[in-house]
Structures are given as C-alpha cells and as structure tokens.
Coordinates of C-alpha atoms in Angstrom, one line a residue:
R1 CA 18.6 4.0 49.0
I2 CA 16.0 2.0 50.9
M3 CA 14.9 5.2 52.6
I4 CA 14.6 6.9 49.2
Y5 CA 12.4 4.1 47.8
S6 CA 10.3 4.1 51.0
N7 CA 9.7 7.9 50.6
V8 CA 8.6 7.3 47.0
L9 CA 5.8 5.1 48.3
H10 CA 4.7 8.0 50.6
H11 CA 4.8 10.5 47.7
Q12 CA 7.9 12.3 49.1
S13 CA 10.4 13.0 46.3
W14 CA 14.1 13.6 46.9
T15 CA 14.3 14.6 43.2
D16 CA 12.5 17.8 44.0
D17 CA 15.9 19.2 44.9
L18 CA 17.5 18.3 41.6
P19 CA 17.8 21.0 38.9
L20 CA 15.4 20.5 36.0
C21 CA 16.8 20.7 32.5
Q22 CA 15.9 24.0 30.9
M23 CA 16.6 22.7 27.4
C24 CA 13.5 20.5 27.3
G25 CA 9.8 20.8 27.5
V26 CA 7.0 18.3 28.3
G27 CA 3.4 18.2 27.0
T28 CA 0.7 15.8 28.3
A29 CA -2.9 15.0 27.8
P30 CA -5.1 12.5 29.7
N31 CA -6.8 9.5 28.2
C32 CA -10.2 10.0 26.6
V33 CA -13.2 7.9 25.4
Y34 CA -15.5 9.5 22.9
G35 CA -19.3 9.1 23.1
P36 CA -21.6 9.0 20.1
D37 CA -21.9 12.8 20.2
G38 CA -18.1 13.2 19.9
K39 CA -17.7 14.4 23.5
G40 CA -14.9 12.9 25.4
T41 CA -14.6 11.7 29.0
Q42 CA -11.6 10.6 30.9
S43 CA -11.8 6.9 32.0
H44 CA -9.0 6.9 34.6
P45 CA -6.4 9.2 36.2
N46 CA -3.4 10.0 34.0
E47 CA -0.9 7.1 34.5
D48 CA 2.0 8.4 32.5
G49 CA 5.2 9.8 34.1
H50 CA 8.4 11.6 33.0
L51 CA 11.7 12.9 34.3
R52 CA 14.0 15.6 33.1
F53 CA 17.0 16.4 35.3
R54 CA 20.4 17.9 34.9
G55 CA 23.1 16.2 36.8
E56 CA 26.7 17.2 37.3
D57 CA 29.6 17.2 34.8
G58 CA 27.3 17.6 31.7
C59 CA 25.0 14.7 32.5
F60 CA 21.3 14.9 31.6
L61 CA 18.6 12.4 32.2
Y62 CA 15.2 12.2 30.5
G63 CA 12.5 9.6 30.6
V64 CA 8.9 8.9 29.6
F65 CA 6.9 6.2 31.4
N66 CA 3.6 4.7 30.2
G67 CA 1.8 3.3 33.3
Y68 CA -1.2 1.0 33.2
D69 CA -3.6 -0.3 35.9
G70 CA -2.5 2.7 38.0
S71 CA 0.4 5.1 38.1
R72 CA 2.3 3.5 41.0
V73 CA 5.0 1.8 38.9
A74 CA 5.5 4.7 36.6
N75 CA 6.0 7.1 39.5
F76 CA 8.3 4.7 41.3
A77 CA 10.4 4.1 38.2
S78 CA 10.7 7.7 37.3
Q79 CA 12.1 8.5 40.8
C80 CA 14.3 5.5 41.4
L81 CA 15.9 5.4 38.0
T82 CA 17.1 8.9 38.7
A83 CA 18.6 7.7 42.0
E84 CA 20.3 4.8 40.2
L85 CA 21.8 7.0 37.5
L86 CA 22.5 10.5 38.9
L87 CA 24.2 9.7 42.2
E88 CA 27.7 9.8 40.7
Q89 CA 27.5 6.3 39.3
I90 CA 28.7 7.5 35.8
K91 CA 32.2 8.8 35.6
S92 CA 34.1 10.6 32.9
S93 CA 36.4 7.6 32.7
H94 CA 33.6 5.3 31.7
T95 CA 33.5 3.8 28.3
D96 CA 30.3 3.3 26.2
A97 CA 30.2 -0.3 27.4
D98 CA 30.4 0.9 31.0
V99 CA 27.5 3.3 30.5
R100 CA 25.4 0.6 28.8
R101 CA 26.1 -1.8 31.7
I102 CA 25.1 0.9 34.3
L103 CA 21.8 1.5 32.5
I104 CA 21.0 -2.2 32.4
Q105 CA 21.9 -2.5 36.1
A106 CA 19.7 0.5 36.9
F107 CA 16.6 -1.0 35.4
D108 CA 17.3 -4.3 37.2
A109 CA 17.7 -2.5 40.5
V110 CA 14.5 -0.5 40.0
E111 CA 12.6 -3.7 39.2
K112 CA 13.9 -5.5 42.2
S113 CA 13.4 -2.6 44.5
Y114 CA 9.8 -2.1 43.4
F115 CA 8.9 -5.7 44.1
E116 CA 10.6 -5.4 47.5
T117 CA 8.3 -2.5 48.3
I118 CA 5.2 -4.6 47.6
G119 CA 6.6 -7.8 49.1
D120 CA 4.6 -7.6 52.3
A121 CA 1.4 -6.9 50.4
L122 CA 2.0 -9.8 48.1
A123 CA 2.6 -12.1 51.0
E124 CA -0.6 -11.0 52.7
K125 CA -2.5 -11.4 49.5
T126 CA -1.2 -15.0 49.1
H127 CA -2.0 -15.8 52.7
L128 CA -5.6 -14.5 52.5
S129 CA -6.2 -16.2 49.2
N130 CA -5.2 -19.5 50.8
Y131 CA -7.7 -18.8 53.6
L132 CA -10.6 -18.6 51.3
S133 CA -12.2 -22.0 50.5
P134 CA -15.5 -23.1 48.9
H135 CA -17.0 -24.0 52.3
N136 CA -16.6 -20.6 53.9
E137 CA -17.0 -18.1 51.0
L138 CA -20.4 -16.9 52.4
S139 CA -19.3 -16.2 55.9
S140 CA -19.0 -12.6 57.2
Q141 CA -15.3 -13.2 57.8
S142 CA -14.9 -14.4 54.3
Q143 CA -16.5 -11.2 53.0
K144 CA -14.0 -9.1 54.9
V145 CA -11.2 -11.2 53.5
Q146 CA -12.4 -10.6 50.0
E147 CA -12.7 -6.8 50.6
R148 CA -9.1 -6.8 51.9
L149 CA -8.0 -8.8 48.9
K150 CA -9.4 -6.2 46.6
E151 CA -7.5 -3.5 48.4
L152 CA -4.3 -5.4 48.2
E153 CA -4.8 -6.1 44.5
Q154 CA -5.2 -2.4 43.8
E155 CA -2.1 -1.7 45.8
V156 CA 0.2 -4.2 44.0
S157 CA -1.2 -4.3 40.5
G158 CA -0.1 -2.4 37.5
G159 CA 3.1 -1.9 35.6
A160 CA 4.8 0.5 33.2
T161 CA 6.9 0.7 30.1
A162 CA 9.8 3.1 30.0
V163 CA 12.1 4.9 27.6
V164 CA 15.1 6.7 29.1
A165 CA 17.6 9.0 27.3
L166 CA 21.0 9.8 29.0
I167 CA 23.3 12.5 27.6
F168 CA 26.8 12.3 29.0
S169 CA 30.0 13.7 27.6
N170 CA 27.9 14.9 24.7
K171 CA 26.9 11.3 23.8
L172 CA 23.4 10.0 23.7
Y173 CA 22.4 6.7 25.3
V174 CA 18.9 5.3 25.0
A175 CA 17.4 2.5 27.2
N176 CA 14.0 1.2 26.2
V177 CA 11.6 -1.2 27.9
G178 CA 8.3 -1.6 26.0
S179 CA 6.5 0.4 23.3
N180 CA 7.4 4.0 23.9
R181 CA 9.3 5.8 21.1
V182 CA 12.5 7.9 20.6
L183 CA 13.1 10.0 17.6
L184 CA 16.3 12.0 16.8
C185 CA 15.9 14.8 14.3
K186 CA 19.1 16.2 12.8
S187 CA 19.1 19.4 10.8
T188 CA 21.6 19.1 7.9
S189 CA 23.7 21.9 6.5
D190 CA 21.4 22.2 3.5
G191 CA 18.4 22.9 5.7
Q192 CA 16.8 19.4 5.8
N193 CA 15.6 17.5 8.9
Q194 CA 16.6 13.9 9.0
V195 CA 14.5 11.7 11.2
L196 CA 16.0 8.6 13.0
Q197 CA 13.9 6.3 15.2
I198 CA 16.2 4.8 17.8
G199 CA 15.2 1.2 18.6
R200 CA 12.0 -0.6 17.9
P201 CA 9.0 -1.2 20.2
Q202 CA 9.2 -4.4 22.2
N203 CA 5.8 -5.8 21.5
T204 CA 4.0 -8.7 20.0
D205 CA 4.8 -7.5 16.5
N206 CA 8.6 -7.4 17.1
E207 CA 10.2 -10.4 15.3
E208 CA 13.2 -10.4 17.7
E209 CA 11.0 -10.5 20.7
L210 CA 8.9 -13.3 19.2
Q211 CA 12.1 -15.3 18.6
R212 CA 13.1 -14.6 22.2
L213 CA 9.8 -15.9 23.5
A214 CA 9.9 -18.9 21.1
A215 CA 13.3 -19.9 22.5
L216 CA 11.6 -20.1 25.9
G217 CA 9.1 -22.7 24.6
L218 CA 6.2 -20.3 23.7
D219 CA 4.1 -20.3 20.6
S220 CA 5.2 -17.1 18.9
A221 CA 2.6 -17.3 16.1
R222 CA -0.2 -17.5 18.7
I223 CA 1.3 -14.6 20.7
R224 CA 1.4 -12.5 17.5
Q225 CA -2.2 -13.3 16.7
A226 CA -3.3 -12.5 20.2
G227 CA -1.6 -9.1 20.0
Q228 CA -1.6 -8.7 23.8
I229 CA -0.2 -10.5 26.8
A230 CA -2.2 -10.0 30.0
G231 CA -3.8 -6.9 28.5
Q232 CA -0.7 -5.2 27.1
S233 CA 1.1 -5.4 23.8
S234 CA 4.5 -5.0 25.3
T235 CA 6.8 -8.0 25.8
R236 CA 9.0 -6.1 28.2
R237 CA 7.7 -4.0 31.1
L238 CA 8.5 -2.9 34.7
G239 CA 6.4 -4.2 37.6
D240 CA 3.3 -6.2 36.7
Y241 CA 3.7 -9.0 39.3
R242 CA 1.0 -11.1 37.6
V243 CA 3.1 -11.8 34.5
K244 CA 6.4 -11.8 36.4
F245 CA 5.5 -14.3 39.2
N246 CA 2.3 -16.0 37.9
Y247 CA 3.1 -16.4 34.2
S248 CA 2.6 -20.2 34.5
E249 CA -1.1 -19.5 35.2
I250 CA -1.4 -17.4 32.0
D251 CA -2.5 -19.4 29.0
L252 CA -0.2 -17.7 26.5
L253 CA 2.8 -18.0 28.8
S254 CA 2.2 -21.2 30.7
A255 CA 4.7 -23.2 28.6
A256 CA 7.7 -20.8 29.3
K257 CA 10.8 -22.4 30.7
S258 CA 11.7 -19.2 32.5
R259 CA 10.2 -15.7 33.1
P260 CA 9.1 -14.5 29.6
I261 CA 8.1 -10.9 30.3
I262 CA 11.3 -9.1 31.5
A263 CA 12.4 -5.6 32.4
E264 CA 15.8 -5.7 30.7
P265 CA 16.1 -2.7 28.5
E266 CA 17.3 -2.5 24.9
I267 CA 20.3 -0.2 24.9
H268 CA 21.5 2.1 22.1
G269 CA 24.5 4.4 22.2
G270 CA 26.6 6.2 22.7
H271 CA 25.8 8.3 19.7
S272 CA 28.0 11.4 19.5
L273 CA 26.1 14.6 19.5
D274 CA 29.1 16.7 18.4
N275 CA 28.1 19.2 15.7
I276 CA 24.5 18.1 15.7
T277 CA 21.7 20.6 15.5
G278 CA 18.2 19.3 16.0
F279 CA 16.0 17.8 18.7
L280 CA 15.3 14.6 20.6
L281 CA 11.7 13.4 21.1
L282 CA 10.6 10.9 23.8
M283 CA 7.0 9.9 23.4
S284 CA 4.7 7.6 25.3
E285 CA 2.9 4.8 23.5
G286 CA -0.4 6.6 23.8
L287 CA 0.8 9.6 21.8
M288 CA 2.0 7.6 18.9
N289 CA -0.9 5.3 18.9
A290 CA -3.3 8.2 18.8
L291 CA -1.5 9.7 15.8
E292 CA -1.2 6.4 14.0
S293 CA -4.9 5.6 14.6
A294 CA -5.9 8.9 13.0
H295 CA -3.5 8.9 10.0
G296 CA -2.0 5.5 9.7
P297 CA 1.5 4.4 10.8
E298 CA 3.4 5.1 7.5
Q299 CA 4.5 8.6 8.1
A300 CA 3.8 9.1 11.8
N301 CA 7.5 9.8 12.7
Q302 CA 7.8 12.4 10.0
E303 CA 4.5 13.9 10.9
I304 CA 5.3 14.4 14.6
V305 CA 8.7 15.9 13.7
A306 CA 7.0 18.3 11.3
M307 CA 4.6 19.4 14.0
V308 CA 7.5 19.9 16.5
A309 CA 9.5 21.9 14.0
A310 CA 6.6 24.0 13.1
E311 CA 5.9 24.9 16.8
L312 CA 9.6 25.5 17.4
A313 CA 9.5 28.1 14.6
Q314 CA 6.7 29.9 16.3
Q315 CA 7.1 29.6 20.1
S316 CA 9.9 30.5 22.4
S317 CA 8.8 28.2 25.2
L318 CA 9.7 24.5 24.9
E319 CA 6.9 23.7 27.3
A320 CA 4.4 25.5 25.1
V321 CA 5.9 23.7 22.0
A322 CA 5.5 20.3 23.6
Q323 CA 2.0 21.0 24.9
S324 CA 0.9 22.4 21.5
V325 CA 2.0 19.3 19.7
V326 CA 0.2 17.0 22.1
E327 CA -3.0 19.1 21.8
R328 CA -2.7 19.0 18.1
V329 CA -2.5 15.2 18.0
K330 CA -5.4 15.0 20.4
R331 CA -7.4 17.3 18.1
L332 CA -6.5 15.3 15.0
H333 CA -7.5 12.1 16.7
H334 CA -10.9 13.5 17.8
D335 CA -11.6 15.1 14.4
V336 CA -11.0 11.8 12.6
F337 CA -13.5 10.1 14.9
V338 CA -16.3 12.6 14.5
S339 CA -15.7 12.8 10.7
G340 CA -16.9 9.3 10.1
R341 CA -14.1 8.7 7.6
Q342 CA -12.3 5.5 6.9
R343 CA -10.1 5.6 10.0
A344 CA -12.9 6.8 12.4
P345 CA -13.4 3.3 13.9
Y346 CA -9.8 3.3 15.1
C347 CA -10.2 6.5 17.0
S348 CA -13.0 5.8 19.5
R349 CA -10.5 6.4 22.4
H350 CA -6.9 7.2 23.2
E351 CA -4.7 6.6 26.1
D352 CA -2.6 9.1 28.1
M353 CA -0.2 11.0 26.0
T354 CA 3.2 12.4 26.9
L355 CA 5.8 14.2 24.7
L356 CA 9.3 15.3 25.9
I357 CA 11.3 17.5 23.6
R358 CA 15.0 18.1 24.2
T359 CA 16.7 20.6 21.8
L360 CA 20.3 20.0 20.6
N361 CA 21.9 23.4 19.6
Y362 CA 18.5 24.2 18.1
P363 CA 17.8 27.9 17.7
Q364 CA 14.8 29.1 19.6
N365 CA 12.1 31.2 18.0
D366 CA 12.6 35.0 18.5
S367 CA 9.2 36.6 18.0
A368 CA 10.9 39.7 16.9
L369 CA 12.3 37.9 13.8
T370 CA 10.2 37.6 10.7
P371 CA 11.0 34.8 8.2
T372 CA 13.1 37.2 6.0
Q373 CA 15.1 38.3 9.0
G374 CA 16.2 34.8 9.9
G375 CA 13.1 33.2 11.3
R376 CA 12.8 29.4 10.6
I377 CA 9.9 28.2 8.5
Y378 CA 8.6 24.6 9.0
P379 CA 7.3 22.1 7.9
V380 CA 5.2 21.1 4.9
S381 CA 2.8 23.4 3.2
V382 CA 0.4 23.9 0.3
P383 CA 1.0 27.4 -1.2
Y384 CA -2.1 29.1 -2.5
S385 CA -2.2 31.7 -5.3
N386 CA -5.1 33.3 -7.1
S387 CA -4.6 34.6 -10.6
Q388 CA -7.4 37.2 -10.0
S389 CA -5.5 38.8 -7.2
T390 CA -3.3 41.7 -7.8
S391 CA -1.5 41.1 -4.5
K392 CA 2.0 39.9 -4.6
T393 CA 1.6 38.3 -1.1
S394 CA 1.8 34.5 -1.1
V395 CA -1.1 33.3 1.1
T396 CA -0.2 29.9 2.5
L397 CA -2.2 27.2 4.2
S398 CA 0.0 24.6 5.8
L399 CA -0.3 20.8 5.6
V400 CA 0.8 18.1 7.8
M401 CA 2.4 15.3 5.8
P402 CA -0.4 12.9 4.5
S403 CA -0.9 9.3 5.4
Q404 CA -2.8 6.9 3.2
G405 CA -3.9 9.6 0.9
T406 CA -5.7 11.7 3.5
L407 CA -4.6 15.3 3.5
T408 CA -5.1 17.2 6.7
N409 CA -4.8 20.8 7.7
G410 CA -1.5 21.4 9.6
T411 CA 0.0 24.2 11.6
N412 CA 0.2 27.8 10.3
T413 CA 3.7 27.7 8.8
A414 CA 5.2 27.5 5.4
S415 CA 7.9 25.3 3.8
T416 CA 8.4 22.7 1.1
L417 CA 9.4 19.1 0.9
E418 CA 12.9 18.1 -0.2
E419 CA 13.5 16.1 -3.4
G420 CA 11.1 13.4 -2.4
T421 CA 8.1 15.7 -3.0
P422 CA 5.1 13.5 -4.0
T423 CA 4.5 13.2 -7.7
P424 CA 1.2 12.0 -9.3
G425 CA 0.7 8.4 -8.2
T426 CA 2.6 8.7 -4.9
Q427 CA 1.1 9.4 -1.5
S428 CA 3.9 9.5 0.9
P429 CA 6.7 12.1 1.2
T430 CA 10.2 11.0 2.2
A431 CA 11.6 10.8 5.6
T432 CA 13.4 14.1 5.5
L433 CA 12.1 17.7 5.6
Q434 CA 13.5 20.9 4.2
S435 CA 12.9 24.3 5.6
T436 CA 12.6 27.4 3.4
N437 CA 13.4 31.0 4.1
T438 CA 11.2 32.7 1.5
Q439 CA 8.9 35.6 2.2
T440 CA 5.5 34.1 2.8
Q441 CA 2.6 34.8 5.0
S442 CA 0.8 32.2 7.0
S443 CA -3.0 31.9 7.5
S444 CA -4.4 30.9 10.8
S445 CA -4.4 27.2 11.5
S446 CA -7.8 25.4 11.2
S447 CA -9.2 22.9 13.7
G448 CA -7.3 20.1 11.9
D449 CA -10.4 18.2 10.7
G450 CA -9.1 18.0 7.1
S451 CA -12.4 19.4 5.7
L452 CA -10.7 21.9 3.3
F453 CA -8.4 19.2 1.9
R454 CA -10.6 16.1 1.9
Q455 CA -10.0 14.1 -1.2
R456 CA -13.0 13.3 -3.4
G457 CA -12.4 9.9 -4.8
S458 CA -11.0 9.9 -8.4
Q459 CA -11.4 13.7 -8.4
A460 CA -8.8 14.1 -5.7
A461 CA -6.3 16.8 -6.7
Q462 CA -2.8 15.6 -7.6
P463 CA 0.4 17.6 -7.2
D464 CA 1.5 19.6 -10.3
E465 CA 5.0 19.5 -11.8
T466 CA 6.4 21.6 -9.0
G467 CA 5.1 19.1 -6.4
R468 CA 2.3 21.5 -5.2
V469 CA -1.3 20.7 -4.8
P470 CA -3.7 23.1 -6.5
P471 CA -6.3 24.8 -4.2
Y472 CA -9.5 23.1 -3.4
V473 CA -11.2 26.3 -2.2
D474 CA -12.3 29.3 -4.4
F475 CA -10.8 32.4 -2.7
T476 CA -12.4 34.9 -5.2
Q477 CA -14.7 36.4 -2.6
F478 CA -11.9 36.4 -0.1
Y479 CA -9.7 38.5 -2.3
Q480 CA -12.6 40.8 -3.2
L481 CA -13.1 41.5 0.4
W482 CA -9.3 41.8 0.9
G483 CA -9.3 45.0 -1.2
G484 CA -6.5 47.2 -2.1
D485 CA -3.1 46.4 -3.4
H486 CA -1.0 44.6 -0.8
S487 CA 2.2 44.6 -2.9
D488 CA 4.2 45.4 0.2
G489 CA 3.6 41.9 1.5
T490 CA 1.8 43.0 4.7
H491 CA -1.6 41.8 6.0

C-alpha cells in the first residue's frame, strides 16, 4: 500500500474505481466570516472531507473528516482508511470484536502511514531549524532557510478529526476520533422518529477524556478552562505533528508522561440494523457548531433530524436533501447574526460544514404522491386557522423545534410533536418526533430569520391545550385576497 499512499500525496486516487453508495447523499458548505454588513467571506479553502463507498459482500463505508490548517490530513485519511477497510480485511466469519479491532488497527495504520509520508520533510525542517542561530539570522543564506522552513511547515502542518461508519452484515459500527457527530434516527411502528447520538465528542468538555489526560499527569481543570489544545478543542485527532511529537513544548501538555493527544478511535457496535427504518447522519463539527451557535445546544440533534426528515418528505434526491439541510443551517446561522438577537455574538463565523445522510429502508419521496396518497409529512409545525375564512383548507407554516425559547421558521412541511408537545412553561420538545398523514397544505418556507415567530418578552405566545401556538400574524387581508370558497382543499 506504500504506492497507494504515495499516490494520495500526488492527488491520484485509487478509490475513483470503487462504486459509490447510492443510498446516501452529501451536502457541504465552506467556512464563512461575516462582516458588519452581514456579508460573508470565505477565510480559507474548504478543509472537510468525506467518503461513501460500497464494498463487496454487503459492506458499506462512510466517513466525514474535519480538517484544520489545511486539507492534507483529511484527504489522506479519507483515502487510506478506505484502503485499510475495503481490501477484503473484513470477513463474514469475523465477530463484532474482530471488526472493532480492525477499525482500531485501521486508524493506527493511517496515522503511522501519514507521518511516514511527511518524515523527510520533518527531518529537513529539524535540520534547517538547527542551522539557524542568533549570530547568522540576518545573512542572506539565513533568509533562504527561513523561507524554506515556511514552505516545510505548510507542507507538514495540520490535522483532522474523523468519524467513520461501517455497515457490514447489516450491522452498524462507528469509529470516532474528535468532535464530529453521528446520529441514528429510527422510525417506530407508530410513526415516531427516535434520535440516538452514537458516542460523545472527544474534546475538552468530555469527562472521560479529561480523566485520561489527568492519568498522564496533566491538569484537567486547566485544560477544561482553556477549552482548546494547540488551537483545537479535540483531545483525539489524526496528524498534527506539533501535538504528537512536540507536546513537551506545549504548556498545557508539557507534564504528560506519554503522548496525550492520540488517534485511537472510540468504537461503537455492532448495532443490528435488522427491521430498522430510518436514516444515519454523519456530521462535521462545523455543521453542529453552526446550528448550536444559532439556536443553542439543547435540541440541536432533534432539530437537524427534523430538517432531514422534512427534506426527505419533499425531495427524491439524497444529494439534494443533504445539501438543502446544510444550506438551511447556513442560512439560520447567518440570520441569527444579522438579527442582533441574544445569540448573535456566537454567530460571527462558522467553519466548513459537511452532512452525510445514509437511509435505512427509508421510503424516498415520490413527487406524484400527495400527503393523503401516502406521502410522508415531517417534522414540527404550527397550524394556522382563521375563523373569518370560509375555506376548509388548513394553511400551515412549519416550525423547526425551538431552542432557548426562540421560535424559528422551518421548512414547508406539516406534522405534530408526539406526547411531549410543549405545554405552558416548557420550552423544549422531547427527543422523538411523530409524523402525521392528515390533509394539510404547506406554505412556502421563509428565509428562516424567525421574524414571524419572534417572541416578545412576557407577551410571547404560549401553546394552547392542544399544544399548538396561536398565530402571531393577522391573515385577514390574505384571506380577503384569497377569495372564493376553497372547500375542495386546493390552492
């Protein structure tokens, strides 16, 4: 595989010949920094990566990689993990323990192989650094050395976090290094969507990770307070030679007895996928951070699942579904920033965003089907009615699940919450969603800035006894212009 890894460095990909999985879709958006006028600019090239391949014997491999300080490590890992896992390493005779062991070995092999590829550059960098001394820093030769050192630093710097999902023999295995996220959404027989987060982010807020670092002699309280290690919140990562080889020179890590920042993944599975209907979501840290910055972290998982379910109900292309959800998160994040509301200071920028959706026996939207003909309706909505209207049509504006009391326009679908529908005094819905199959019509989705639903202090509307929020907008003029009797339920 040395030739394979060498080809990766020269941007030649053997994985181009592997079949892509047709049961998944990927959406992406580059990083963005907002100016005072609300206009965004990209601060660096997109550093995320992903993989989505179909192997032999019912083996599928998916991954999302969050690169930083360049895309080199993310690109390398996405290619080489595939080589480590899809070249017939996994056999039908393997047990769950065998698969978990193979996943751990794959990450270890990729990490070692990456450092081998930059070994010569690191050696040259060390040699040139030793050449420089205070007495010759101003010489012309020294200036050339410094320029070369900058080139080498750019060549070897950077790292990546990674989350990988392997489906084999209809079992799900997840390997995670860092702060990306995996959600499994299961549709139950009564029409609800149960959301399960697989694993926790390995970062400076993770108690188990802090305990691991404390066992190496580090001050975990100080690490938690700092919130970052060498510019990243993750405590496990691929690449990043600075924290792997030079950790003794980093203040927070200098007391470690051994290498504190590792590439060993946390493994979950195998989880049986028999008789499961739903979808699997792999998300880069940038996507979830953008959503949590805009709406708070309390219901971020449920909110992203609601968005995905809504788009799956409307679109037949998984690629379009994934891209629509990413664009929606991007728009929500931007709109919160320009709104000047409470969470605006948290939304001045976002990193690269990647979402991978893999369906599991999930019915695709058929544009020929209306809701009453079997179309699926998702996720959370606020039905509107007007007593002055003679129309029997139910006009519905949808609502993405609220966070911290902020109600925000959602996608143009209709449904209701399950038994955990908020009552007066509560702000957060439960972790499960329920679809409905009633005859409703959807309005066009707004830009998502929440202006129609913005709460007004103590006058904020509360759900009634049915769990529905009364309308904030007077639609009298709308219905006057509507005209006629639309009792047949058409537009």
